[in-house]
mmCIF file of C-alpha atoms in Angstrom:
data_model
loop_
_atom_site.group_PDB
_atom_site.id
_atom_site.type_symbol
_atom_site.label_atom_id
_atom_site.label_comp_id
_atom_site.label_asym_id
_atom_site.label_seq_id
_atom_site.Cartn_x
_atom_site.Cartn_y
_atom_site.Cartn_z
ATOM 1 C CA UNK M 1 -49.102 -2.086 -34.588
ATOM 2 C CA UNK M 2 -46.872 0.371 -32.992
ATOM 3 C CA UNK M 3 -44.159 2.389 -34.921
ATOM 4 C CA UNK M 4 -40.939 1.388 -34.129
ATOM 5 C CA UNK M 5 -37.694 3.400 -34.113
ATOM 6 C CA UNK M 6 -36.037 3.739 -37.613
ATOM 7 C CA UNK M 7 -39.344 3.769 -38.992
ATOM 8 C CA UNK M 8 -41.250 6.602 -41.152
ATOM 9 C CA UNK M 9 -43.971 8.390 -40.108
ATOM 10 C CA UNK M 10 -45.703 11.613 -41.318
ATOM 11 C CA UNK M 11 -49.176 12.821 -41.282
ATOM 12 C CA UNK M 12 -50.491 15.502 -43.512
ATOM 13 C CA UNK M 13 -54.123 17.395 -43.904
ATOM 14 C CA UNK M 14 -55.970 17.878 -46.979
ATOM 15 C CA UNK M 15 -59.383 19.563 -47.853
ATOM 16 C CA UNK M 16 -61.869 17.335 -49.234
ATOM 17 C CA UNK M 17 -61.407 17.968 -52.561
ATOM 18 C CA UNK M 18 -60.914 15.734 -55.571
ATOM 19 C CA UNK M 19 -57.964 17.694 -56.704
ATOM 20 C CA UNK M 20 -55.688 16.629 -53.862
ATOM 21 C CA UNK M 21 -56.399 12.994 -54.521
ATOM 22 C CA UNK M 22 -52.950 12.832 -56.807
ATOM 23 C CA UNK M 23 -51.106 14.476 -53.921
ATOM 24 C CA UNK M 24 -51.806 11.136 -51.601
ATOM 25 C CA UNK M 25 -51.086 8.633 -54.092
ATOM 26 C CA UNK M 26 -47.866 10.679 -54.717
ATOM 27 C CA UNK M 27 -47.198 10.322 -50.916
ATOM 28 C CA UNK M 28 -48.376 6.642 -50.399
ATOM 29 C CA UNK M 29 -46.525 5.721 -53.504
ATOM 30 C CA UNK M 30 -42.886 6.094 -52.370
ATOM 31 C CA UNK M 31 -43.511 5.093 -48.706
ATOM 32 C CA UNK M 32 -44.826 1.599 -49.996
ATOM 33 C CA UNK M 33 -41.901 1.422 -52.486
ATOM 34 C CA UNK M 34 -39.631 2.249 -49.924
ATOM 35 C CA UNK M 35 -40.959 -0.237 -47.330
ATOM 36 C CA UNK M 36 -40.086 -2.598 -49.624
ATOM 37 C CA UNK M 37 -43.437 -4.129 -51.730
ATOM 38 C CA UNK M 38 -43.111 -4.163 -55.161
ATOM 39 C CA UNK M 39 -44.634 -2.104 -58.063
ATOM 40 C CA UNK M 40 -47.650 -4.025 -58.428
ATOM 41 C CA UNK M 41 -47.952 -4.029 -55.101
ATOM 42 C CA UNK M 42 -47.337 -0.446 -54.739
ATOM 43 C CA UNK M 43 -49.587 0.433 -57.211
ATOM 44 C CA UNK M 44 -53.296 -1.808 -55.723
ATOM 45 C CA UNK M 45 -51.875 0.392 -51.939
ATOM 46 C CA UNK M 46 -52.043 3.400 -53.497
ATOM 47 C CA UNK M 47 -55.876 2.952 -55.279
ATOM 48 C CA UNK M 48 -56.809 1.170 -51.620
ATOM 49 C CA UNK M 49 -55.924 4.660 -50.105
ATOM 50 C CA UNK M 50 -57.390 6.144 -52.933
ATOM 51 C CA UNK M 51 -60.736 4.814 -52.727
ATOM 52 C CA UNK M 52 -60.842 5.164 -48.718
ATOM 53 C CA UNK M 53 -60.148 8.816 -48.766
ATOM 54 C CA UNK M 54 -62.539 9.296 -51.933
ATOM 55 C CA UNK M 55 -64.892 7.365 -49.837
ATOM 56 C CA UNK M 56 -64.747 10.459 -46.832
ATOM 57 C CA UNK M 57 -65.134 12.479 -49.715
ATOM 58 C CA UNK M 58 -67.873 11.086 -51.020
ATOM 59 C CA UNK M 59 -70.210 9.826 -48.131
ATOM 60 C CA UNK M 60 -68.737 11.547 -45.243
ATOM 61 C CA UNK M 61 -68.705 15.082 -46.571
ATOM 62 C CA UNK M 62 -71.061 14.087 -49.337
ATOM 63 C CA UNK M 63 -69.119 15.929 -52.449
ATOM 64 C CA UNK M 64 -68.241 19.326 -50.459
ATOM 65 C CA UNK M 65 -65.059 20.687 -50.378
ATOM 66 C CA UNK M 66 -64.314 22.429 -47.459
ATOM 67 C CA UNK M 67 -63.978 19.311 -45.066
ATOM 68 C CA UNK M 68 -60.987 18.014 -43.219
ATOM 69 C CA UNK M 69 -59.267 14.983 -43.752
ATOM 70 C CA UNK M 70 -56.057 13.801 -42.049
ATOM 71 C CA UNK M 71 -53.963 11.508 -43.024
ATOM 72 C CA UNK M 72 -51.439 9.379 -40.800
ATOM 73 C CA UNK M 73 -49.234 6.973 -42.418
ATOM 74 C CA UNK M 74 -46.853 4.888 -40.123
ATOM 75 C CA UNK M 75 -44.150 2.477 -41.226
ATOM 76 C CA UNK M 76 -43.857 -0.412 -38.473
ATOM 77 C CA UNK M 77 -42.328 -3.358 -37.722
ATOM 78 C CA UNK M 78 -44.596 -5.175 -40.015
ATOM 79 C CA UNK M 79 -45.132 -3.080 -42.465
ATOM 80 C CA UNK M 80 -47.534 -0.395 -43.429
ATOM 81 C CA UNK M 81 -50.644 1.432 -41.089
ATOM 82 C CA UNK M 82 -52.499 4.177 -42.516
ATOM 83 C CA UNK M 83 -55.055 5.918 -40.309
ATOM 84 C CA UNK M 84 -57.708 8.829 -41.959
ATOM 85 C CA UNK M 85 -59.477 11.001 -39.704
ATOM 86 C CA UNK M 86 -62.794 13.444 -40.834
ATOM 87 C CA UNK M 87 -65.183 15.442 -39.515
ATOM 88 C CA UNK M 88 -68.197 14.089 -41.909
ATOM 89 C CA UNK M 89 -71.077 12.448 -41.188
ATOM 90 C CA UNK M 90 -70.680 8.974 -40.010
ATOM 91 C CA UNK M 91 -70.704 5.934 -42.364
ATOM 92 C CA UNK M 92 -73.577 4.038 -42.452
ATOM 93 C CA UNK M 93 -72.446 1.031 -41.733
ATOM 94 C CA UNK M 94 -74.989 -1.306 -43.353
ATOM 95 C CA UNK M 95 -73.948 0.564 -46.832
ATOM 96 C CA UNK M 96 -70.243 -0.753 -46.462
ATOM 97 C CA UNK M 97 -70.035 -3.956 -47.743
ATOM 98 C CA UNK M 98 -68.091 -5.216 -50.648
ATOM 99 C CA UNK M 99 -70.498 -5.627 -53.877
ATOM 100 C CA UNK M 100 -70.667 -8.937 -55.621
ATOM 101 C CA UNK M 101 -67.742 -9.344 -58.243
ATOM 102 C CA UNK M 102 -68.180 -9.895 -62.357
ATOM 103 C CA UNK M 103 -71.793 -8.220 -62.039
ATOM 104 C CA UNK M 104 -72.805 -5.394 -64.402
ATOM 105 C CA UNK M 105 -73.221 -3.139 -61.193
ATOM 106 C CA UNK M 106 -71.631 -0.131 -60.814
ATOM 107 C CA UNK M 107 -71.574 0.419 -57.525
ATOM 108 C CA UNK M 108 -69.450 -0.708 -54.075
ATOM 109 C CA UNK M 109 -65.969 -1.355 -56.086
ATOM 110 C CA UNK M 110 -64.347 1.187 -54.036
ATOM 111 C CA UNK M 111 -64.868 -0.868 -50.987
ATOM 112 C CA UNK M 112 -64.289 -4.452 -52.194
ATOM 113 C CA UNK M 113 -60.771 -2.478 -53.376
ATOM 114 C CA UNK M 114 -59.508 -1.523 -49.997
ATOM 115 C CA UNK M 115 -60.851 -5.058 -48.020
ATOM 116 C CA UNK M 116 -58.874 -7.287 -50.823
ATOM 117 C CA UNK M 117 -55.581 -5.026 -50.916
ATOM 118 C CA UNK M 118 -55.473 -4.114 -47.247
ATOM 119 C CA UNK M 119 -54.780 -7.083 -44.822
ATOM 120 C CA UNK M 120 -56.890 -4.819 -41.803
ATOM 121 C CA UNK M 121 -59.368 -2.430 -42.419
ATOM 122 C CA UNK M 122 -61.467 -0.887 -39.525
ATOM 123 C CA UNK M 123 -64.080 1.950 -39.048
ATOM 124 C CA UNK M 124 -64.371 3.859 -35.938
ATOM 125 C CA UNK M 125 -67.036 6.683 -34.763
ATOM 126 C CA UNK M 126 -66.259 8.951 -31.986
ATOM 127 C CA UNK M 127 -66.873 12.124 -30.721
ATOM 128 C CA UNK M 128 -63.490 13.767 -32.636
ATOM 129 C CA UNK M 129 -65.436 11.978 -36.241
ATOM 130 C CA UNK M 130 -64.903 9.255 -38.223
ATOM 131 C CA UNK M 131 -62.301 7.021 -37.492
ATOM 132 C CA UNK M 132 -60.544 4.807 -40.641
ATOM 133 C CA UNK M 133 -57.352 2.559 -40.425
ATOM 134 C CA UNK M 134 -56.408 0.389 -42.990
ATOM 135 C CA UNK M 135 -52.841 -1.692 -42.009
ATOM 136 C CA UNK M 136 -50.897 -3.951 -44.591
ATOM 137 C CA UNK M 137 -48.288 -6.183 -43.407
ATOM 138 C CA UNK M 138 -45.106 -6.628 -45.659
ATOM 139 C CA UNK M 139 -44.424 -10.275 -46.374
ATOM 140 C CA UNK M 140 -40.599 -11.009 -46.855
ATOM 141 C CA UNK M 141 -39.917 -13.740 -49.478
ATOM 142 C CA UNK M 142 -36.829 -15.909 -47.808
ATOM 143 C CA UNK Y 1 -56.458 13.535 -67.579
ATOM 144 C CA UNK Y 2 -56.992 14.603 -71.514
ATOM 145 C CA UNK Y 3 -59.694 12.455 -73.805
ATOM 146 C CA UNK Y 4 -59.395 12.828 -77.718
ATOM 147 C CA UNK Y 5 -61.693 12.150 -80.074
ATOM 148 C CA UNK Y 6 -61.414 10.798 -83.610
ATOM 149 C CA UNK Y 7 -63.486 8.878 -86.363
ATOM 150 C CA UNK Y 8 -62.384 6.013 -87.797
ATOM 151 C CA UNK Y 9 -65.119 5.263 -90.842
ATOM 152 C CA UNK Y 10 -68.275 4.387 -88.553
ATOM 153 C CA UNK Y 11 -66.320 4.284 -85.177
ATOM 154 C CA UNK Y 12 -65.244 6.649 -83.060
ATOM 155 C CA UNK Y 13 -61.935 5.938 -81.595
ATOM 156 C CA UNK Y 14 -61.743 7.924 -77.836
ATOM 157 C CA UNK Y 15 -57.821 7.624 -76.306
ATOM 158 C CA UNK Y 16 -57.820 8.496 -72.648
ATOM 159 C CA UNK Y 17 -53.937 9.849 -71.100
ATOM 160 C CA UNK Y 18 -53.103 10.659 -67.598
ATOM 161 C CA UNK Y 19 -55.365 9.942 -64.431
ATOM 162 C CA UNK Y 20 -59.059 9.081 -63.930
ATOM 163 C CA UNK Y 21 -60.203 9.561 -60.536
ATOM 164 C CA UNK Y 22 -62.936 11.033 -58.734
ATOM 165 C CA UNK Y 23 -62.177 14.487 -60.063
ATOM 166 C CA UNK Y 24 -61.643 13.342 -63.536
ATOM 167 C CA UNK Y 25 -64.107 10.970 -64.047
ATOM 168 C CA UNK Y 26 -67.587 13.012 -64.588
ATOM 169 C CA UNK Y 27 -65.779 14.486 -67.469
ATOM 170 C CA UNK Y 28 -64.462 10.837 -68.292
ATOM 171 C CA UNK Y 29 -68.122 9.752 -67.919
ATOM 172 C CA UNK Y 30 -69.466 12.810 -70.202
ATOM 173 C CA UNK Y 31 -67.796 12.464 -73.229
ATOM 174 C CA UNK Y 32 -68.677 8.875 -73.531
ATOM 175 C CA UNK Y 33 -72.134 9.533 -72.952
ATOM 176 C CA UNK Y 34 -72.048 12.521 -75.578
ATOM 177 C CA UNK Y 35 -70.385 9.842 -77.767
ATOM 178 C CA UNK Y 36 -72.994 7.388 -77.451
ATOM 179 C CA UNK Y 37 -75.969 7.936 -79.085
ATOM 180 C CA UNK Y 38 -74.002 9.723 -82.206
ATOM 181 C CA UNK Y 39 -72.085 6.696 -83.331
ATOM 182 C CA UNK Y 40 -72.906 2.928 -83.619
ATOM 183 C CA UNK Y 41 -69.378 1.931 -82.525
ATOM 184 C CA UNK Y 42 -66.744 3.779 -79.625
ATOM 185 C CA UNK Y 43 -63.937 2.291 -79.246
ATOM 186 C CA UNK Y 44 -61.807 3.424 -76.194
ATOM 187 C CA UNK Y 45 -57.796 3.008 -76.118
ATOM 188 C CA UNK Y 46 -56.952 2.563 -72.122
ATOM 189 C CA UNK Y 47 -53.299 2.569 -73.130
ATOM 190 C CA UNK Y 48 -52.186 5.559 -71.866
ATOM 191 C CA UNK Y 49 -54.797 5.559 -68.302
ATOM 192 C CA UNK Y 50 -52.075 5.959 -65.069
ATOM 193 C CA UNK Y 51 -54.366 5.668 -62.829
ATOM 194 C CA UNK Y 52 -57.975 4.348 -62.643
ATOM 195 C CA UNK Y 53 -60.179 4.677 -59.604
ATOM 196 C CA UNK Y 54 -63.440 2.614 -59.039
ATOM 197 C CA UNK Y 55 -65.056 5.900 -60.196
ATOM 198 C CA UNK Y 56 -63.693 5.289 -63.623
ATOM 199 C CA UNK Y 57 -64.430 1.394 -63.733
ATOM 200 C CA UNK Y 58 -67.929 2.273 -62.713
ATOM 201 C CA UNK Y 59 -68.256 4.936 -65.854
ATOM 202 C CA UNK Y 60 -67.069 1.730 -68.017
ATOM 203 C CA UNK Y 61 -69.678 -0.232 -66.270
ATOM 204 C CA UNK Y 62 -72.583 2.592 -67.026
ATOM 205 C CA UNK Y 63 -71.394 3.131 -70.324
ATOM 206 C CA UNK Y 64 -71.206 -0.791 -71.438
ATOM 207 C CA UNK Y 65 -74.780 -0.633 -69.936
ATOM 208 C CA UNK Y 66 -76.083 2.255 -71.959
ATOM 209 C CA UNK Y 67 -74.266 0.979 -75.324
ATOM 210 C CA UNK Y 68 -76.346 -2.736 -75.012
ATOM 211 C CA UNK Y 69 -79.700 -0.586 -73.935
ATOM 212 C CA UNK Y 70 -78.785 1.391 -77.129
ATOM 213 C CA UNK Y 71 -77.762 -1.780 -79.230
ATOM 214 C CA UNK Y 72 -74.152 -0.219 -79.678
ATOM 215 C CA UNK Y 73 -70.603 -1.358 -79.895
ATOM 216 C CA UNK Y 74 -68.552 -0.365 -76.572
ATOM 217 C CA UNK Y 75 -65.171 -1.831 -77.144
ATOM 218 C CA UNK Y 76 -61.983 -1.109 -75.217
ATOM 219 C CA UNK Y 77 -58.422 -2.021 -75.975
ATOM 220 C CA UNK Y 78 -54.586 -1.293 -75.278
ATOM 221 C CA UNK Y 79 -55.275 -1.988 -71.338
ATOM 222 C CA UNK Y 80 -52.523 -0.657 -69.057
ATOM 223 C CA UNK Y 81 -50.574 -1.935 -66.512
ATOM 224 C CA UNK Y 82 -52.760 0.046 -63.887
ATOM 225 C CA UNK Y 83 -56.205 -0.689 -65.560
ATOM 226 C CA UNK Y 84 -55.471 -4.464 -66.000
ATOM 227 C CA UNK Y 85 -54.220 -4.776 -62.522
ATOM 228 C CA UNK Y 86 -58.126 -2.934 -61.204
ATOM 229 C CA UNK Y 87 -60.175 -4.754 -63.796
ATOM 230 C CA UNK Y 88 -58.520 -8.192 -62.414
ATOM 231 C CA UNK Y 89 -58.787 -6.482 -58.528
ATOM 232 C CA UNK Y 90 -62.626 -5.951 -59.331
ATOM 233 C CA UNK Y 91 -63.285 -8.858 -61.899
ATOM 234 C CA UNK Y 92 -65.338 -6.293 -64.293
ATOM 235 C CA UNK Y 93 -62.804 -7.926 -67.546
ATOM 236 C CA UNK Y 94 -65.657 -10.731 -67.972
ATOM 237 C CA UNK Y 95 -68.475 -7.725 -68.441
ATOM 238 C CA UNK Y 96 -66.112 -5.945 -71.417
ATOM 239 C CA UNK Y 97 -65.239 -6.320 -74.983
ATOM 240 C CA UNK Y 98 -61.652 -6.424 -74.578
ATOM 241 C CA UNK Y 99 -59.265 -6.297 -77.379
ATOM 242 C CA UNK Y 100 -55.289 -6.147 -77.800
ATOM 243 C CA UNK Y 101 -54.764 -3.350 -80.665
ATOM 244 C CA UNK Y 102 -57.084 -0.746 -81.842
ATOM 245 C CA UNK Y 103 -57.195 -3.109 -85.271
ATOM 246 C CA UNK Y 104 -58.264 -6.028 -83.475
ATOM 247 C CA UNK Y 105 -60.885 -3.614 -81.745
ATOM 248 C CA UNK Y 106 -62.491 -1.987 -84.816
ATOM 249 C CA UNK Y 107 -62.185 -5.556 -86.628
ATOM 250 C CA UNK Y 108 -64.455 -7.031 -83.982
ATOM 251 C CA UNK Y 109 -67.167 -4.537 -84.595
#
């Protein structure tokens, strides 16, 4: 998905600290509203975005606070790409999987969050860091 | 986030307002497990909860956990729009207690 004209885009950086958290959904709130899904919509993008960048925080920088995260959010054509970028430790790819649903487990919700909401998710390792892009497409009711 | 505490005869009734996220949540996840093993019966009023991460749905999870090792009452009501809409993303409402008012809740006990 590319961005086409007409179309927002905007990328911000944030520490990796929990206390920023509220500044993204504040961001990825209005974007998705604007775009044009609807509040409950709105509302399951925002925790998907969430949990991904609480994920970097979590597992890529393990808890500290001093890491990098960008985040790139691009309105297209179809709706709705969101790319995060860190400097963390790669994910362990093995350890991403969505947990089985209704058990009495805490873990792996986080995940099985962003696969259900987002219609593409992908993970990415290069030389720059970790890689994350999550895309949504906006389906128009005729 | 803010978390109040009151008693309610043998219950203790614990209203959560405002945001619980990875930032919020260990204190989220502290105060029910203070709570625990003082009172038979904690109910929790999710009616005011904005936001709930995975963080705080796995705190429910530990805590519903702790409360059936411990042979206590873990009972939530008042569910908001953003908590229903996570507990039916992550299917967890089976696991709970779940009740409408904070009468029904204490009645069930």
């Amino acid at each position: 998905m590319s961005t086409a004209p007409g179309c927002l885009h905007f990328r911000f950086a944030m520490p990796s600290d929990p206390r920023y958290l509220p500044v993204v959904r504040g961001a990825i709130g209005p974007l998705a509203t604007a775009i044009g899904w609807d509040e409950d919509e709105c509302r399951a993008i925002i925790l998907a975005i969430d949990e991904a960048v609480t994920n970097v925080i979590r597992h890529a920088y393990h808890n500290r606070r001093d890491g990098l995260i960008e985040i790139e959010c691009r309105e297209n054509t179809e709706g709705l790409e969101i790319i995060l970028l860190d400097n963390g430790e790669a994910p362990d790819m093995s350890k991403i999987c969505a947990r089985e649903l209704g058990c009495a487990q805490p873990g792996g919700l986080g995940t099985h969050i962003i696969r259900k909401v987002m219609d593409h998710v992908s993970y990415e390792r290069s030389a720059g860091g970790n890689r994350f892009v999550a895309s949504k497409i906006l389906r128009r009711t005729p | 986030m803010k978390i109040n505490v009151r008693d309610v005869g043998e219950a203790k009734v614990v209203e959560v307002e405002g945001d619980v996220d990875l930032g919020s949540s260990p204190a989220f996840r502290r105060t029910l497990f203070d709570l625990l093993p003082h009172s038979p019966r904690v109910v929790l009023n999710l009616q005011a909860i904005r936001y709930i991460d995975s963080s705080g749905i796995a705190t429910l999870i530990e805590v519903f956990k702790d409360s059936q090792r411990l042979k206590m009452q873990f009972v939530l009501f008042g569910l908001s729009p953003a908590v229903e809409q996570v507990f039916r993303l992550t299917h967890v409402n089976r696991i709970f207690t779940i009740s409408r008012t904070e009468q029904e809740a204490l009645g069930t006990l």
